[in-house]
Amino acid sequence: MNDMRHVERTVRVDTTKITARDVQVFYGDTHAIRNVSVDIPDKTVTAFIGPSGCGKSTFLRCLNRMNDTISVARVEGRIEIDGEDIYDRRVDPVQLRAKVGMVFQKPNPFPKSIYDNVAYGPRIHGLARDRADLDGIVEKALRRAALWAEVKDRLSAAGTGLSGGQQQRLCIARAVATSPEVLLMDEPCSALDPIATDQVENLIHELRENYSVVIVTHSMSQASRVSQKTAYFHLGELVEYGETGQIFTNPQDERTENYITGRIG
Amino acid sequence: MQVSFILLSLAAIGALAFVTARHRAIASVGGDARRLHSLPIYYGLNGSIMALVPALALLVAWMLVQPLFLDGAIRSDLSDSVLPEGSAMGLVVSDVRRVAEGLESGPLAQSFIAGDFADATPEEVGRMLVRGGTALGAPLTRPVLDAAMEYRTTSRTLRWIMGIAVLAVAVIGAAVAIHRSEGSYRARNVVETGMLGLLMVSASIAILTTLGIVMSMLFETANFFSQYPFTRFFFNTTWQPSFSGRGGASELGILPLLWGTLYISLIALIVAVPIGLFSAIYLSEYAGRAFRSVAKPTIEILAGIPTIVYGLFALITVGPLLRDAIASPLGLGNSASSVMTAGLVMGIMLIPFVSSLSDDIINAVPQAMRDGSLGLGATKSETIRMVIVPAALPGIVGAVLLAASRAIGETMIVVLGAGAAARLDLNPFEAMTTVTVKIVSQLTGDTDFNSPETLVAFALGLTLFVITLGLNVLALFIVRKYREQYE
Amino acid sequence: MTDATAPGAVPSGAGQGSLLARDTRTAKRNAAEGRFKIYGLVAVCIGIAALIVLLTSILTSGLSAFRQTTIDMQVTLDEERLDPSGARDYDEMARVTTFGYAPLLRDGLQATIAAAGIEADLDPGDAMDLISDESIAQLRNRVLDNPDLVGQTIDLTVLASGRIDGFYKGRVSYASAELDSNVSPEQLRLAEALEERGALRTGLDWRFLTAPDASDTRPEAAGLGVAILGSAYMMLIVLVLALPIGVAASIYLEEFAPQNRWTDLIEVNISNLAAVPSIVFGILGLAIFINFAGLPQSAPIVGGLVLTLMTLPTIIIATRAALKAVPPSIRDAALGLGASKMQSVFHHVLPLAMPGILTGTIIGLAQALGETAPLLLIGMVAFVREYPDTPLDGGFFDPATALPVQVFNWTQRSDPAFVERASGAIIVLLAFLLLMNLTAVFLRRRFERRW
């Protein structure tokens, strides 16, 4: 891996996928996110970086309304996907989450077979007409997650029996099986060893072909390796947002520079 | 020598040993307690422990062994020839013991000592004993009376020897401890070792209890099977104990009882498992904090209500209601006590049991599983049905097994709600009976510990114990394995 | 990565289309969600409703046990009948049985009826059926205790018979009296007439809590005195035995036990004992304490021992949890000052764990108080009218009953008035349990410490 890759990478800016304006998040009395406004483009990998507790994961969880499951959390402001406000009263979070998939920090395969793990989303959303159709979706998702070759002979084995890196790729396969348009990844490599991390990073790179990927990471080198855009969060605020190469080589804000040069973190 | 007198004397010796040992220890270092190895109190405690523990151990052991020894003595005293026609040795031996006790402590004791009955016939003595409150199995005969007098003398002598021996041991123990009480003696270590021993003995009482349960039932069950073939007990489909005859006429098949037990337990579980599981799910996944803080303790009150209350509820409310509302109009039966009554009420009793166990188990499923499923766009109920419940399944199965074991061993609800008729039937509005009901009915009232009709209760008890133990061990094993999976 | 990305269009997913428009499938899924939620709510409500029905049923049929119908009258204690010798000698007077006293009450009742100006077409014997048979025995005992009363005319309040009592509690009506051989409509009319004149009334009566049991035909006189005393004795025994043994066992297992097979065996044993059916403990008590050790039947000592063995696992489990909750730093601090392990436990850990231990003990005692099945097997269902002696006089070895067993006993009697008594006894039992649990909650709230 060439860490300087990002410098020569061209950024293909298509349309804007997600627009956030003045987003505030409260956990009870704590003001966790302040005034975050950001435009996340389609078919791009966007990285959220920042010291731990800076709110990057919290903001990520706003994008598919996972914060709804926490009773004390409250979100204000406006977040739009393809121009539609996802906090509109008419929006069903269930439908939203099918469109905005999520991969979590720790691999969390269900205690079911590999096949059933991947087929879970298509089943609940009714995406397959019949068994053959479902088989096709599962295979495609596993191929997309670069796991097919390793597991095609043991699809009925337990998903929990895979190695850490395989489990995380299984979770990615599970997420892409519902054909989302956006894929949110919350520190997907923090529980993995370097080799597994490398595999997942390659995968993220390829996922960009089809999805808008937003990844939260605490590793700056990972952000520079996989992303085209980078947002730096600090104490609940979005400090700086721009091209990855520009953020890492020429940060505009002092706090970003301090973080990148290792003075805070 | 009275046991209470022995105990009082022991207390006195213990107190004296405490004071003396402590005093001697302090004196040995010239009154400067700092030069003692241990605090003065430990020397005192050492004195008391050395005096009391061996003496009390001897006392307990003696009191356990003496009756066995005396029984042996009676048996060898009474030759078979003196046995009245048709009665067993065990009965005569217990008669001898009762006569001896009647002579010893009954209202007759005074006049007997005065020698008033030297010339009385055994019949007269027998009548006087009965008037004094002693129950006799058979009319008193000369050999029995003689044996009783012999028994009484021997037991008095033994009591005296015991008293002297116990007190002697106490005094010797105290003397040794006092003698050792000098400055360099490590009294604290000795006392602590002794206390550790006491703690260990306390912990072992659990084992003794289990041993006692198994032993008490094993012996009498073996006794039962020597009078009644075990194939008939396990495979006979009729339960019909005779009250007059001895053994031969009785039909003591466990199958109808087991059927009743399992049928009632099944209904109880059909009621309790869905309600308990759904309550647990609702309370842990859906309910708001305020509702939960009221509803959860309210349901748990059901767990704290004694089973006799449920029994009465079945008897006076549920039973008549089911009979008048369902069974009679449909022509299914006209008995208030029925499998349905007992099963329904037992189900209510088990709701909090199932729900609090399921609650623990559902909460043990990691949050990551929920997030994973919700993040894919599953609804809450889909997450629960397709991810959480399957993940928690082993634990839930364990909880259901524990509930089943409770249901099978439950007594009061079935005694009051199920009826007493042993029956192999499918109609749930028919009265049926269970293993526990029959244990109660065979062991209360007049019992004769030599007839199979009484002894069968021990065989039933052992069967019950084995079944519930099996279920419990299996359930605990499953639950433990389940918890390890997520730790 | 040979098989990485299969080129081609993304398959149409669930999230296609506008978020603002709901598709039918999502509507269906949301309906299923709603139904599921309702199932849960219904389950919770069934549980709560069951509790309410249970308590209501017990309260409605049992509260009247605390009220009693009584009749006021004057009785002349005729010396001719009660003490013909005139010597006031106890043995002489004891020869007069209750049959000798009945006519006095009969005459007293007739006088009361006459004084009230009631025209009753009942012969004196039938009128006498208004009065509980128990009252005759009570009058006799009173006279035997105070021989000086003989010859006087005394004011007396006697218990009305069970059917009359039942009439005022709604169990008996004119219609049912027509069919009942124990009571006639005329007797009910007489009772109502007496009530109008103020000679008969129904009111609070605490004798239900203090009186001993009464025979099958006298439900109106049956009380809980012996049962409450018996239960109290047993609780005392359980407390005195189970608390120290349970605490000692827990201390050993939690603080000293080495990790070996013996310890494992003990632990498995304790968790299994907690789940053994209670009736099995009854069999143990019968076989070991009564048949083998020769302790008397129906005695609180045997019941107490059996309940102790049953309660031990509960106390041990609670105590171990309380000991475990004391942070290791406390132990380390004591050990660091040179205290021995035993001293650190007894001086520091145990006092800190005490609230938890006491809470567990009270909950264990509450369980033991409600336990019925094992007591049936050790003969506590017996009909006991005599109060046991005080513990110092060997009262633990006297026959007694226990609250829950008394309930069972009364359910086995034929007279329907005993249903009221049984339910009343349950109210008393539940009141004690409530008191104990509130104490436990109070202890927990008051002394709970968070580390």
CSV table of C-alpha atoms in Angstrom, one decimal, chain C residues 70-219:
chain,number,residue,atom,x,y,z
C,70,THR,CA,-72.4,-12.0,68.9
C,71,ILE,CA,-75.4,-12.0,71.1
C,72,ASP,CA,-75.6,-10.1,74.4
C,73,MET,CA,-77.5,-11.7,77.3
C,74,GLN,CA,-77.7,-12.2,81.0
C,75,VAL,CA,-77.0,-15.6,82.4
C,76,THR,CA,-77.8,-16.7,86.0
C,77,LEU,CA,-75.2,-19.2,87.1
C,78,ASP,CA,-77.4,-21.4,89.2
C,79,GLU,CA,-75.5,-22.9,92.1
C,80,GLU,CA,-77.8,-26.0,92.2
C,81,ARG,CA,-76.7,-27.0,88.8
C,82,LEU,CA,-73.0,-25.9,88.8
C,83,ASP,CA,-71.9,-26.7,92.3
C,84,PRO,CA,-74.4,-28.8,94.2
C,85,SER,CA,-71.9,-29.3,97.0
C,86,GLY,CA,-71.4,-25.6,97.5
C,87,ALA,CA,-67.7,-26.1,98.3
C,88,ARG,CA,-66.4,-24.4,95.1
C,89,ASP,CA,-64.0,-27.3,94.8
C,90,TYR,CA,-62.4,-27.4,91.3
C,91,ASP,CA,-62.6,-31.2,90.9
C,92,GLU,CA,-66.2,-31.3,92.1
C,93,MET,CA,-67.2,-28.5,89.7
C,94,ALA,CA,-65.3,-30.0,86.8
C,95,ARG,CA,-67.7,-32.9,87.0
C,96,VAL,CA,-70.4,-30.7,85.5
C,97,THR,CA,-70.0,-31.0,81.8
C,98,THR,CA,-71.1,-28.6,79.1
C,99,PHE,CA,-74.4,-30.4,79.2
C,100,GLY,CA,-74.9,-28.9,82.6
C,101,TYR,CA,-74.2,-25.4,81.3
C,102,ALA,CA,-76.4,-25.5,78.2
C,103,PRO,CA,-79.7,-25.0,80.1
C,104,LEU,CA,-78.3,-21.9,81.8
C,105,LEU,CA,-77.6,-20.3,78.4
C,106,ARG,CA,-80.9,-21.5,77.1
C,107,ASP,CA,-82.8,-19.9,79.9
C,108,GLY,CA,-80.7,-16.7,79.6
C,109,LEU,CA,-81.5,-16.5,75.9
C,110,GLN,CA,-85.2,-17.0,76.6
C,111,ALA,CA,-85.1,-14.2,79.2
C,112,THR,CA,-83.4,-11.9,76.7
C,113,ILE,CA,-86.0,-12.7,74.0
C,114,ALA,CA,-88.8,-12.1,76.5
C,115,ALA,CA,-87.2,-8.9,77.8
C,116,ALA,CA,-86.9,-7.6,74.3
C,117,GLY,CA,-90.6,-8.3,73.8
C,118,ILE,CA,-90.1,-10.6,70.8
C,119,GLU,CA,-92.9,-13.0,70.0
C,120,ALA,CA,-91.0,-16.0,68.9
C,121,ASP,CA,-92.8,-19.2,67.9
C,122,LEU,CA,-89.6,-21.2,68.4
C,123,ASP,CA,-89.1,-23.7,71.2
C,124,PRO,CA,-86.2,-22.9,73.5
C,125,GLY,CA,-84.1,-25.8,72.0
C,126,ASP,CA,-84.3,-24.3,68.5
C,127,ALA,CA,-83.7,-20.8,69.7
C,128,MET,CA,-80.6,-22.2,71.5
C,129,ASP,CA,-79.2,-23.1,68.0
C,130,LEU,CA,-78.6,-19.4,67.5
C,131,ILE,CA,-75.7,-19.7,69.9
C,132,SER,CA,-72.4,-21.3,69.1
C,133,ASP,CA,-71.7,-24.6,70.9
C,134,GLU,CA,-68.3,-23.1,71.6
C,135,SER,CA,-69.9,-20.5,73.8
C,136,ILE,CA,-71.1,-23.1,76.3
C,137,ALA,CA,-67.5,-24.4,76.6
C,138,GLN,CA,-66.3,-20.9,77.0
C,139,LEU,CA,-68.8,-20.2,79.8
C,140,ARG,CA,-67.8,-23.4,81.6
C,141,ASN,CA,-64.1,-22.5,81.4
C,142,ARG,CA,-64.9,-19.0,82.7
C,143,VAL,CA,-66.8,-20.4,85.7
C,144,LEU,CA,-64.1,-23.0,86.5
C,145,ASP,CA,-61.5,-20.2,86.5
C,146,ASN,CA,-63.6,-18.0,88.7
C,147,PRO,CA,-65.7,-20.2,91.0
C,148,ASP,CA,-67.0,-17.1,92.8
C,149,LEU,CA,-69.2,-16.3,89.8
C,150,VAL,CA,-71.5,-19.2,90.8
C,151,GLY,CA,-74.8,-18.0,92.1
C,152,GLN,CA,-74.5,-14.6,90.3
C,153,THR,CA,-76.2,-13.3,87.3
C,154,ILE,CA,-73.6,-12.1,84.8
C,155,ASP,CA,-73.6,-10.1,81.5
C,156,LEU,CA,-72.4,-12.4,78.7
C,157,THR,CA,-71.6,-11.8,75.1
C,158,VAL,CA,-71.7,-15.1,73.3
C,159,LEU,CA,-70.7,-16.1,69.7
C,160,ALA,CA,-73.7,-16.7,67.4
C,161,SER,CA,-73.6,-20.0,65.6
C,162,GLY,CA,-72.0,-20.3,62.2
C,163,ARG,CA,-75.2,-20.1,60.2
C,164,ILE,CA,-76.4,-17.0,61.9
C,165,ASP,CA,-73.0,-15.5,61.5
C,166,GLY,CA,-73.2,-16.5,57.8
C,167,PHE,CA,-76.6,-14.8,57.5
C,168,TYR,CA,-75.0,-11.5,58.4
C,169,LYS,CA,-72.1,-12.1,56.0
C,170,GLY,CA,-74.3,-13.1,53.0
C,171,ARG,CA,-73.6,-16.8,53.0
C,172,VAL,CA,-77.0,-17.8,54.3
C,173,SER,CA,-80.4,-16.5,53.1
C,174,TYR,CA,-84.0,-17.3,53.8
C,175,ALA,CA,-84.0,-19.3,50.6
C,176,SER,CA,-81.0,-21.4,51.5
C,177,ALA,CA,-82.3,-21.8,55.1
C,178,GLU,CA,-85.4,-23.5,53.7
C,179,LEU,CA,-83.1,-26.3,52.4
C,180,ASP,CA,-80.7,-26.4,55.2
C,181,SER,CA,-81.2,-28.8,58.1
C,182,ASN,CA,-78.9,-26.7,60.3
C,183,VAL,CA,-80.9,-23.5,60.3
C,184,SER,CA,-84.5,-22.5,59.7
C,185,PRO,CA,-86.1,-19.3,58.5
C,186,GLU,CA,-87.7,-18.9,61.9
C,187,GLN,CA,-84.3,-18.8,63.5
C,188,LEU,CA,-83.2,-16.1,61.0
C,189,ARG,CA,-86.3,-14.1,61.8
C,190,LEU,CA,-85.5,-14.3,65.5
C,191,ALA,CA,-81.9,-13.2,64.8
C,192,GLU,CA,-83.2,-10.2,62.9
C,193,ALA,CA,-85.6,-9.4,65.7
C,194,LEU,CA,-82.8,-9.6,68.2
C,195,GLU,CA,-80.7,-7.4,66.0
C,196,GLU,CA,-83.4,-4.7,65.9
C,197,ARG,CA,-83.5,-4.7,69.7
C,198,GLY,CA,-79.7,-4.3,69.8
C,199,ALA,CA,-79.1,-7.7,71.4
C,200,LEU,CA,-77.4,-9.1,68.4
C,201,ARG,CA,-74.7,-7.4,66.4
C,202,THR,CA,-71.9,-8.1,63.9
C,203,GLY,CA,-68.7,-6.3,64.4
C,204,LEU,CA,-64.9,-6.4,64.3
C,205,ASP,CA,-63.6,-9.2,66.4
C,206,TRP,CA,-59.9,-10.0,66.9
C,207,ARG,CA,-60.6,-13.4,68.4
C,208,PHE,CA,-59.9,-14.8,64.9
C,209,LEU,CA,-56.3,-14.0,65.5
C,210,THR,CA,-56.0,-15.3,69.0
C,211,ALA,CA,-58.4,-18.2,69.4
C,212,PRO,CA,-57.3,-21.8,68.8
C,213,ASP,CA,-58.8,-24.0,66.1
C,214,ALA,CA,-62.3,-25.3,66.7
C,215,SER,CA,-64.0,-28.5,65.6
C,216,ASP,CA,-65.8,-29.2,62.3
C,217,THR,CA,-69.2,-28.0,63.5
C,218,ARG,CA,-68.0,-24.7,65.0
C,219,PRO,CA,-66.4,-22.6,62.2
